[in-house]
PDB file of C-alpha atoms in Angstrom:
ATOM      1  CA  GLY P   1      45.714 -54.101  36.724  1.00  0.00           C
ATOM      2  CA  ALA P   2      42.642 -53.429  38.892  1.00  0.00           C
ATOM      3  CA  VAL P   3      40.295 -55.540  36.889  1.00  0.00           C
ATOM      4  CA  VAL P   4      36.812 -56.498  37.757  1.00  0.00           C
ATOM      5  CA  SER P   5      34.674 -58.876  36.307  1.00  0.00           C
ATOM      6  CA  GLN P   6      30.846 -59.377  36.483  1.00  0.00           C
ATOM      7  CA  HIS P   7      28.869 -62.270  35.586  1.00  0.00           C
ATOM      8  CA  PRO P   8      26.584 -63.052  33.655  1.00  0.00           C
ATOM      9  CA  SER P   9      26.506 -59.972  31.389  1.00  0.00           C
ATOM     10  CA  TRP P  10      22.973 -60.549  31.008  1.00  0.00           C
ATOM     11  CA  VAL P  11      20.055 -62.561  31.841  1.00  0.00           C
ATOM     12  CA  ILE P  12      17.023 -62.861  31.840  1.00  0.00           C
ATOM     13  CA  CYS P  13      14.519 -64.066  33.677  1.00  0.00           C
ATOM     14  CA  LYS P  14      10.884 -65.270  34.565  1.00  0.00           C
ATOM     15  CA  SER P  15       8.756 -63.065  37.387  1.00  0.00           C
ATOM     16  CA  GLY P  16       9.097 -64.368  40.701  1.00  0.00           C
ATOM     17  CA  THR P  17      11.923 -66.224  40.085  1.00  0.00           C
ATOM     18  CA  SER P  18      15.497 -65.285  41.779  1.00  0.00           C
ATOM     19  CA  VAL P  19      19.124 -63.961  40.184  1.00  0.00           C
ATOM     20  CA  LYS P  20      22.500 -64.075  41.843  1.00  0.00           C
ATOM     21  CA  ILE P  21      24.865 -62.072  40.141  1.00  0.00           C
ATOM     22  CA  GLU P  22      28.578 -62.526  41.030  1.00  0.00           C
ATOM     23  CA  CYS P  23      31.219 -59.234  41.159  1.00  0.00           C
ATOM     24  CA  ARG P  24      34.997 -60.757  41.025  1.00  0.00           C
ATOM     25  CA  SER P  25      38.248 -58.479  41.398  1.00  0.00           C
ATOM     26  CA  LEU P  26      40.785 -60.589  39.233  1.00  0.00           C
ATOM     27  CA  ASP P  27      43.983 -58.764  40.001  1.00  0.00           C
ATOM     28  CA  PHE P  28      43.344 -57.405  43.284  1.00  0.00           C
ATOM     29  CA  GLN P  29      41.777 -58.448  46.527  1.00  0.00           C
ATOM     30  CA  ALA P  30      39.069 -56.505  47.758  1.00  0.00           C
ATOM     31  CA  THR P  31      37.729 -56.260  51.271  1.00  0.00           C
ATOM     32  CA  THR P  32      35.236 -53.948  50.576  1.00  0.00           C
ATOM     33  CA  MET P  33      32.669 -54.110  46.665  1.00  0.00           C
ATOM     34  CA  PHE P  34      29.724 -51.866  46.125  1.00  0.00           C
ATOM     35  CA  TRP P  35      26.617 -52.838  44.264  1.00  0.00           C
ATOM     36  CA  TYR P  36      24.590 -50.223  41.552  1.00  0.00           C
ATOM     37  CA  ARG P  37      22.095 -50.149  39.781  1.00  0.00           C
ATOM     38  CA  GLN P  38      21.119 -47.959  36.730  1.00  0.00           C
ATOM     39  CA  PHE P  39      18.333 -47.684  34.766  1.00  0.00           C
ATOM     40  CA  PRO P  40      17.993 -46.453  31.454  1.00  0.00           C
ATOM     41  CA  LYS P  41      19.705 -43.014  30.570  1.00  0.00           C
ATOM     42  CA  GLN P  42      20.048 -42.594  34.644  1.00  0.00           C
ATOM     43  CA  SER P  43      23.048 -42.128  36.666  1.00  0.00           C
ATOM     44  CA  LEU P  44      24.050 -44.824  39.092  1.00  0.00           C
ATOM     45  CA  MET P  45      22.518 -45.312  42.696  1.00  0.00           C
ATOM     46  CA  LEU P  46      24.730 -46.985  45.300  1.00  0.00           C
ATOM     47  CA  MET P  47      22.696 -50.150  46.373  1.00  0.00           C
ATOM     48  CA  ALA P  48      24.596 -51.289  49.333  1.00  0.00           C
ATOM     49  CA  THR P  49      28.200 -51.454  50.411  1.00  0.00           C
ATOM     50  CA  SER P  50      29.222 -55.758  50.662  1.00  0.00           C
ATOM     51  CA  ASN P  51      32.183 -56.312  53.346  1.00  0.00           C
ATOM     52  CA  GLU P  52      34.229 -59.548  53.192  1.00  0.00           C
ATOM     53  CA  GLY P  53      33.190 -61.593  55.967  1.00  0.00           C
ATOM     54  CA  SER P  54      30.599 -59.204  57.584  1.00  0.00           C
ATOM     55  CA  LYS P  55      26.762 -58.243  56.393  1.00  0.00           C
ATOM     56  CA  ALA P  56      26.419 -55.282  53.843  1.00  0.00           C
ATOM     57  CA  THR P  57      25.289 -52.274  54.553  1.00  0.00           C
ATOM     58  CA  TYR P  58      22.378 -51.028  52.559  1.00  0.00           C
ATOM     59  CA  GLU P  59      21.485 -47.722  51.059  1.00  0.00           C
ATOM     60  CA  GLN P  60      17.890 -46.038  52.304  1.00  0.00           C
ATOM     61  CA  GLY P  61      14.529 -47.640  50.439  1.00  0.00           C
ATOM     62  CA  VAL P  62      16.851 -50.414  49.008  1.00  0.00           C
ATOM     63  CA  GLU P  63      15.369 -53.941  50.486  1.00  0.00           C
ATOM     64  CA  LYS P  64      18.187 -56.372  52.393  1.00  0.00           C
ATOM     65  CA  ASP P  65      15.437 -59.060  51.967  1.00  0.00           C
ATOM     66  CA  LYS P  66      15.423 -58.900  48.690  1.00  0.00           C
ATOM     67  CA  PHE P  67      18.796 -57.880  47.676  1.00  0.00           C
ATOM     68  CA  LEU P  68      20.493 -60.284  49.014  1.00  0.00           C
ATOM     69  CA  ILE P  69      24.711 -59.737  49.357  1.00  0.00           C
ATOM     70  CA  ASN P  70      27.398 -62.155  49.677  1.00  0.00           C
ATOM     71  CA  HIS P  71      31.231 -61.159  50.120  1.00  0.00           C
ATOM     72  CA  ALA P  72      32.199 -64.279  51.212  1.00  0.00           C
ATOM     73  CA  SER P  73      36.067 -63.892  50.301  1.00  0.00           C
ATOM     74  CA  LEU P  74      38.325 -60.517  49.044  1.00  0.00           C
ATOM     75  CA  THR P  75      37.950 -61.395  45.958  1.00  0.00           C
ATOM     76  CA  LEU P  76      33.761 -62.133  45.500  1.00  0.00           C
ATOM     77  CA  SER P  77      31.329 -60.463  46.151  1.00  0.00           C
ATOM     78  CA  THR P  78      27.411 -61.757  44.994  1.00  0.00           C
ATOM     79  CA  LEU P  79      24.107 -60.189  44.570  1.00  0.00           C
ATOM     80  CA  THR P  80      21.247 -62.128  44.838  1.00  0.00           C
ATOM     81  CA  VAL P  81      17.763 -60.471  43.498  1.00  0.00           C
ATOM     82  CA  THR P  82      15.168 -63.005  45.187  1.00  0.00           C
ATOM     83  CA  SER P  83      11.474 -63.304  43.692  1.00  0.00           C
ATOM     84  CA  ALA P  84      12.090 -61.150  40.895  1.00  0.00           C
ATOM     85  CA  HIS P  85       9.673 -58.702  39.554  1.00  0.00           C
ATOM     86  CA  PRO P  86       9.398 -56.496  35.545  1.00  0.00           C
ATOM     87  CA  GLU P  87      10.194 -53.348  38.359  1.00  0.00           C
ATOM     88  CA  ASP P  88      14.141 -55.109  39.321  1.00  0.00           C
ATOM     89  CA  SER P  89      15.222 -55.034  35.403  1.00  0.00           C
ATOM     90  CA  SER P  90      18.115 -52.759  35.344  1.00  0.00           C
ATOM     91  CA  PHE P  91      21.484 -52.741  34.544  1.00  0.00           C
ATOM     92  CA  TYR P  92      23.415 -53.909  37.509  1.00  0.00           C
ATOM     93  CA  ILE P  93      26.997 -52.753  38.063  1.00  0.00           C
ATOM     94  CA  CYS P  94      29.813 -53.431  40.736  1.00  0.00           C
ATOM     95  CA  SER P  95      32.249 -51.973  41.733  1.00  0.00           C
ATOM     96  CA  ALA P  96      35.596 -52.816  43.946  1.00  0.00           C
ATOM     97  CA  ARG P  97      37.370 -50.260  46.652  1.00  0.00           C
ATOM     98  CA  LEU P  98      41.486 -50.655  45.454  1.00  0.00           C
ATOM     99  CA  PRO P  99      42.705 -51.425  49.182  1.00  0.00           C
ATOM    100  CA  SER P 100      46.402 -49.879  48.282  1.00  0.00           C
ATOM    101  CA  SER P 101      44.987 -46.537  47.421  1.00  0.00           C
ATOM    102  CA  SER P 102      44.862 -43.617  49.939  1.00  0.00           C
ATOM    103  CA  TYR P 103      41.990 -42.803  48.362  1.00  0.00           C
ATOM    104  CA  ASN P 104      39.951 -45.710  47.718  1.00  0.00           C
ATOM    105  CA  GLU P 105      39.325 -45.795  44.624  1.00  0.00           C
ATOM    106  CA  GLN P 106      36.214 -47.929  43.407  1.00  0.00           C
ATOM    107  CA  PHE P 107      36.710 -49.654  39.705  1.00  0.00           C
ATOM    108  CA  PHE P 108      33.315 -50.979  37.797  1.00  0.00           C
ATOM    109  CA  GLY P 109      32.611 -53.921  36.528  1.00  0.00           C
ATOM    110  CA  PRO P 110      31.244 -54.192  33.153  1.00  0.00           C
ATOM    111  CA  GLY P 111      27.240 -54.520  34.552  1.00  0.00           C
ATOM    112  CA  THR P 112      24.555 -57.357  34.034  1.00  0.00           C
ATOM    113  CA  ARG P 113      21.785 -56.037  32.431  1.00  0.00           C
ATOM    114  CA  LEU P 114      18.704 -57.829  33.980  1.00  0.00           C
ATOM    115  CA  THR P 115      15.646 -58.430  31.874  1.00  0.00           C
ATOM    116  CA  VAL P 116      12.981 -59.868  34.505  1.00  0.00           C
ATOM    117  CA  LEU P 117       9.421 -60.810  32.043  1.00  0.00           C
TER     118      LEU P 117
ATOM    119  CA  GLY G   1      24.522 -36.203  52.244  1.00  0.00           C
ATOM    120  CA  GLU G   2      26.732 -34.923  49.886  1.00  0.00           C
ATOM    121  CA  ASN G   3      24.819 -33.980  46.317  1.00  0.00           C
ATOM    122  CA  VAL G   4      26.515 -33.637  43.078  1.00  0.00           C
ATOM    123  CA  GLU G   5      25.392 -31.679  40.243  1.00  0.00           C
ATOM    124  CA  GLN G   6      26.781 -31.921  36.053  1.00  0.00           C
ATOM    125  CA  HIS G   7      25.819 -30.171  33.324  1.00  0.00           C
ATOM    126  CA  PRO G   8      25.073 -29.973  30.659  1.00  0.00           C
ATOM    127  CA  SER G   9      23.240 -33.128  30.046  1.00  0.00           C
ATOM    128  CA  THR G  10      24.185 -33.767  26.629  1.00  0.00           C
ATOM    129  CA  LEU G  11      27.177 -32.115  24.561  1.00  0.00           C
ATOM    130  CA  SER G  12      27.617 -31.999  21.098  1.00  0.00           C
ATOM    131  CA  VAL G  13      31.091 -30.821  19.672  1.00  0.00           C
ATOM    132  CA  GLN G  14      32.948 -31.182  16.484  1.00  0.00           C
ATOM    133  CA  GLU G  15      35.823 -33.533  16.307  1.00  0.00           C
ATOM    134  CA  GLY G  16      38.927 -31.302  17.501  1.00  0.00           C
ATOM    135  CA  ASP G  17      37.242 -29.105  19.506  1.00  0.00           C
ATOM    136  CA  SER G  18      37.097 -29.202  22.992  1.00  0.00           C
ATOM    137  CA  ALA G  19      34.183 -30.301  25.268  1.00  0.00           C
ATOM    138  CA  VAL G  20      33.683 -29.079  29.148  1.00  0.00           C
ATOM    139  CA  ILE G  21      31.581 -30.897  31.559  1.00  0.00           C
ATOM    140  CA  LYS G  22      30.915 -29.006  34.921  1.00  0.00           C
ATOM    141  CA  CYS G  23      30.140 -30.638  38.405  1.00  0.00           C
ATOM    142  CA  THR G  24      29.232 -29.431  41.506  1.00  0.00           C
ATOM    143  CA  TYR G  25      29.360 -30.744  45.260  1.00  0.00           C
ATOM    144  CA  SER G  26      27.419 -30.035  48.456  1.00  0.00           C
ATOM    145  CA  ASP G  27      29.955 -30.868  50.964  1.00  0.00           C
ATOM    146  CA  SER G  28      32.882 -28.982  51.812  1.00  0.00           C
ATOM    147  CA  ALA G  29      34.437 -32.552  53.262  1.00  0.00           C
ATOM    148  CA  SER G  30      34.328 -34.207  50.174  1.00  0.00           C
ATOM    149  CA  ASN G  31      37.820 -34.943  49.350  1.00  0.00           C
ATOM    150  CA  TYR G  32      37.725 -37.138  46.672  1.00  0.00           C
ATOM    151  CA  PHE G  33      36.566 -35.817  42.684  1.00  0.00           C
ATOM    152  CA  PRO G  34      36.585 -39.129  39.987  1.00  0.00           C
ATOM    153  CA  TRP G  35      35.509 -38.707  36.719  1.00  0.00           C
ATOM    154  CA  TYR G  36      34.192 -41.784  34.840  1.00  0.00           C
ATOM    155  CA  LYS G  37      33.135 -42.085  31.338  1.00  0.00           C
ATOM    156  CA  GLN G  38      30.813 -45.309  30.535  1.00  0.00           C
ATOM    157  CA  GLU G  39      30.553 -46.541  27.079  1.00  0.00           C
ATOM    158  CA  LEU G  40      26.825 -48.055  25.619  1.00  0.00           C
ATOM    159  CA  GLY G  41      26.355 -51.542  27.937  1.00  0.00           C
ATOM    160  CA  LYS G  42      29.385 -50.816  30.034  1.00  0.00           C
ATOM    161  CA  GLY G  43      30.793 -50.721  33.405  1.00  0.00           C
ATOM    162  CA  PRO G  44      32.056 -47.145  33.830  1.00  0.00           C
ATOM    163  CA  GLN G  45      35.918 -46.396  33.625  1.00  0.00           C
ATOM    164  CA  LEU G  46      38.244 -43.946  36.118  1.00  0.00           C
ATOM    165  CA  ILE G  47      39.809 -41.640  33.072  1.00  0.00           C
ATOM    166  CA  ILE G  48      40.947 -38.862  35.925  1.00  0.00           C
ATOM    167  CA  ASP G  49      40.606 -37.682  39.659  1.00  0.00           C
ATOM    168  CA  ILE G  50      41.642 -35.321  41.157  1.00  0.00           C
ATOM    169  CA  ARG G  51      42.172 -35.021  45.262  1.00  0.00           C
ATOM    170  CA  SER G  52      40.982 -31.890  47.455  1.00  0.00           C
ATOM    171  CA  ASN G  53      44.253 -30.974  47.942  1.00  0.00           C
ATOM    172  CA  VAL G  54      45.365 -30.464  43.841  1.00  0.00           C
ATOM    173  CA  GLY G  55      43.598 -27.773  42.055  1.00  0.00           C
ATOM    174  CA  GLU G  56      44.167 -29.399  38.398  1.00  0.00           C
ATOM    175  CA  LYS G  57      45.600 -32.647  36.716  1.00  0.00           C
ATOM    176  CA  LYS G  58      46.047 -33.408  33.398  1.00  0.00           C
ATOM    177  CA  ASP G  59      46.696 -36.794  31.359  1.00  0.00           C
ATOM    178  CA  GLN G  60      46.998 -35.863  27.597  1.00  0.00           C
ATOM    179  CA  ARG G  61      43.793 -34.320  26.023  1.00  0.00           C
ATOM    180  CA  ILE G  62      42.073 -34.390  29.558  1.00  0.00           C
ATOM    181  CA  ALA G  63      42.219 -32.236  32.055  1.00  0.00           C
ATOM    182  CA  VAL G  64      40.299 -31.394  35.381  1.00  0.00           C
ATOM    183  CA  THR G  65      40.157 -28.781  37.508  1.00  0.00           C
ATOM    184  CA  LEU G  66      38.704 -28.225  41.440  1.00  0.00           C
ATOM    185  CA  ASN G  67      38.047 -24.750  42.651  1.00  0.00           C
ATOM    186  CA  LYS G  68      37.009 -25.635  46.329  1.00  0.00           C
ATOM    187  CA  THR G  69      35.987 -22.443  47.612  1.00  0.00           C
ATOM    188  CA  ALA G  70      32.993 -22.772  45.126  1.00  0.00           C
ATOM    189  CA  LYS G  71      32.867 -26.584  45.185  1.00  0.00           C
ATOM    190  CA  HIS G  72      33.309 -27.095  41.686  1.00  0.00           C
ATOM    191  CA  PHE G  73      35.081 -28.987  39.565  1.00  0.00           C
ATOM    192  CA  SER G  74      34.829 -29.562  35.530  1.00  0.00           C
ATOM    193  CA  LEU G  75      36.561 -32.075  33.388  1.00  0.00           C
ATOM    194  CA  HIS G  76      38.405 -30.864  30.167  1.00  0.00           C
ATOM    195  CA  ILE G  77      38.617 -32.839  26.915  1.00  0.00           C
ATOM    196  CA  THR G  78      40.606 -30.971  24.280  1.00  0.00           C
ATOM    197  CA  GLU G  79      41.162 -32.381  20.166  1.00  0.00           C
ATOM    198  CA  THR G  80      37.977 -34.473  20.739  1.00  0.00           C
ATOM    199  CA  GLN G  81      37.596 -37.229  18.752  1.00  0.00           C
ATOM    200  CA  PRO G  82      34.672 -40.008  17.526  1.00  0.00           C
ATOM    201  CA  GLU G  83      35.694 -42.744  19.867  1.00  0.00           C
ATOM    202  CA  ASP G  84      35.266 -39.519  23.412  1.00  0.00           C
ATOM    203  CA  SER G  85      31.344 -39.854  22.440  1.00  0.00           C
ATOM    204  CA  ALA G  86      30.262 -41.761  25.781  1.00  0.00           C
ATOM    205  CA  VAL G  87      28.324 -40.538  28.958  1.00  0.00           C
ATOM    206  CA  TYR G  88      30.865 -38.943  31.682  1.00  0.00           C
ATOM    207  CA  PHE G  89      29.921 -38.586  34.586  1.00  0.00           C
ATOM    208  CA  CYS G  90      31.560 -37.404  37.920  1.00  0.00           C
ATOM    209  CA  ALA G  91      31.346 -38.407  41.660  1.00  0.00           C
ATOM    210  CA  ALA G  92      32.493 -36.569  44.821  1.00  0.00           C
ATOM    211  CA  ARG G  93      33.817 -38.417  47.817  1.00  0.00           C
ATOM    212  CA  LEU G  94      32.647 -37.748  51.838  1.00  0.00           C
ATOM    213  CA  THR G  95      35.436 -38.486  53.883  1.00  0.00           C
ATOM    214  CA  GLY G  96      35.330 -40.837  55.925  1.00  0.00           C
ATOM    215  CA  THR G  97      32.347 -42.557  53.957  1.00  0.00           C
ATOM    216  CA  ALA G  98      33.847 -46.021  53.770  1.00  0.00           C
ATOM    217  CA  SER G  99      34.154 -45.033  49.957  1.00  0.00           C
ATOM    218  CA  LYS G 100      30.853 -44.459  49.353  1.00  0.00           C
ATOM    219  CA  LEU G 101      30.850 -41.977  45.904  1.00  0.00           C
ATOM    220  CA  THR G 102      27.957 -40.340  45.247  1.00  0.00           C
ATOM    221  CA  PHE G 103      27.216 -39.322  41.215  1.00  0.00           C
ATOM    222  CA  GLY G 104      26.337 -36.486  39.176  1.00  0.00           C
ATOM    223  CA  THR G 105      23.532 -37.088  36.518  1.00  0.00           C
ATOM    224  CA  GLY G 106      25.758 -37.698  33.698  1.00  0.00           C
ATOM    225  CA  THR G 107      27.219 -35.727  30.862  1.00  0.00           C
ATOM    226  CA  ARG G 108      26.276 -37.641  26.696  1.00  0.00           C
ATOM    227  CA  LEU G 109      29.190 -36.169  24.725  1.00  0.00           C
ATOM    228  CA  GLN G 110      28.634 -36.137  21.347  1.00  0.00           C
ATOM    229  CA  VAL G 111      31.670 -36.037  18.634  1.00  0.00           C
ATOM    230  CA  THR G 112      31.097 -35.137  15.202  1.00  0.00           C
ATOM    231  CA  LEU G 113      32.614 -35.427  12.335  1.00  0.00           C
TER     232      LEU G 113
END
């Protein structure tokens, strides 16, 4: 149980285009999902908290108009990188909070590697 | 906010030896401390966690200890195997922060034959 998937696993795009990444909780409903960014050999940095049916909460320094998050259902959150530039190239990872857990365990997706040319 | 420090950044051990990774946190209000294993090109996988009301937890070859007074927690892997080679991250969660985790900087563990 507690499986989280991401799609696509990797994507290459041209500078200036937009890219959408999907995060799905496969065997549980997740009211809260999280989006992280990880640069090579670095730790995970939380970008935003995605709440089903409401606006996402962004961390300081993360541009909400550039990284659009939609959490329209209890099993799907999407992250759209708008007008992507080479500096947006990174490994994007989502996680979903297990609602039945009293300590709110998070389970992570396999990540999406974005390369912007 | 919470700040988590992790040491060492790299660790090389021989197969069969033990490995210990240590983390410290800054906010005494943190109450949940998970450990994740991340293999190359993959997302982190939860391997063990500990709550603030427990001092030690063990799961086969993996154990975690928590010292709330000193605000540090450690991961212990015994009888290491080559498949244990990966990057390990500790994390801490503040009470009442909507499940937000603060991650350590990671430890790259290499188990050599």
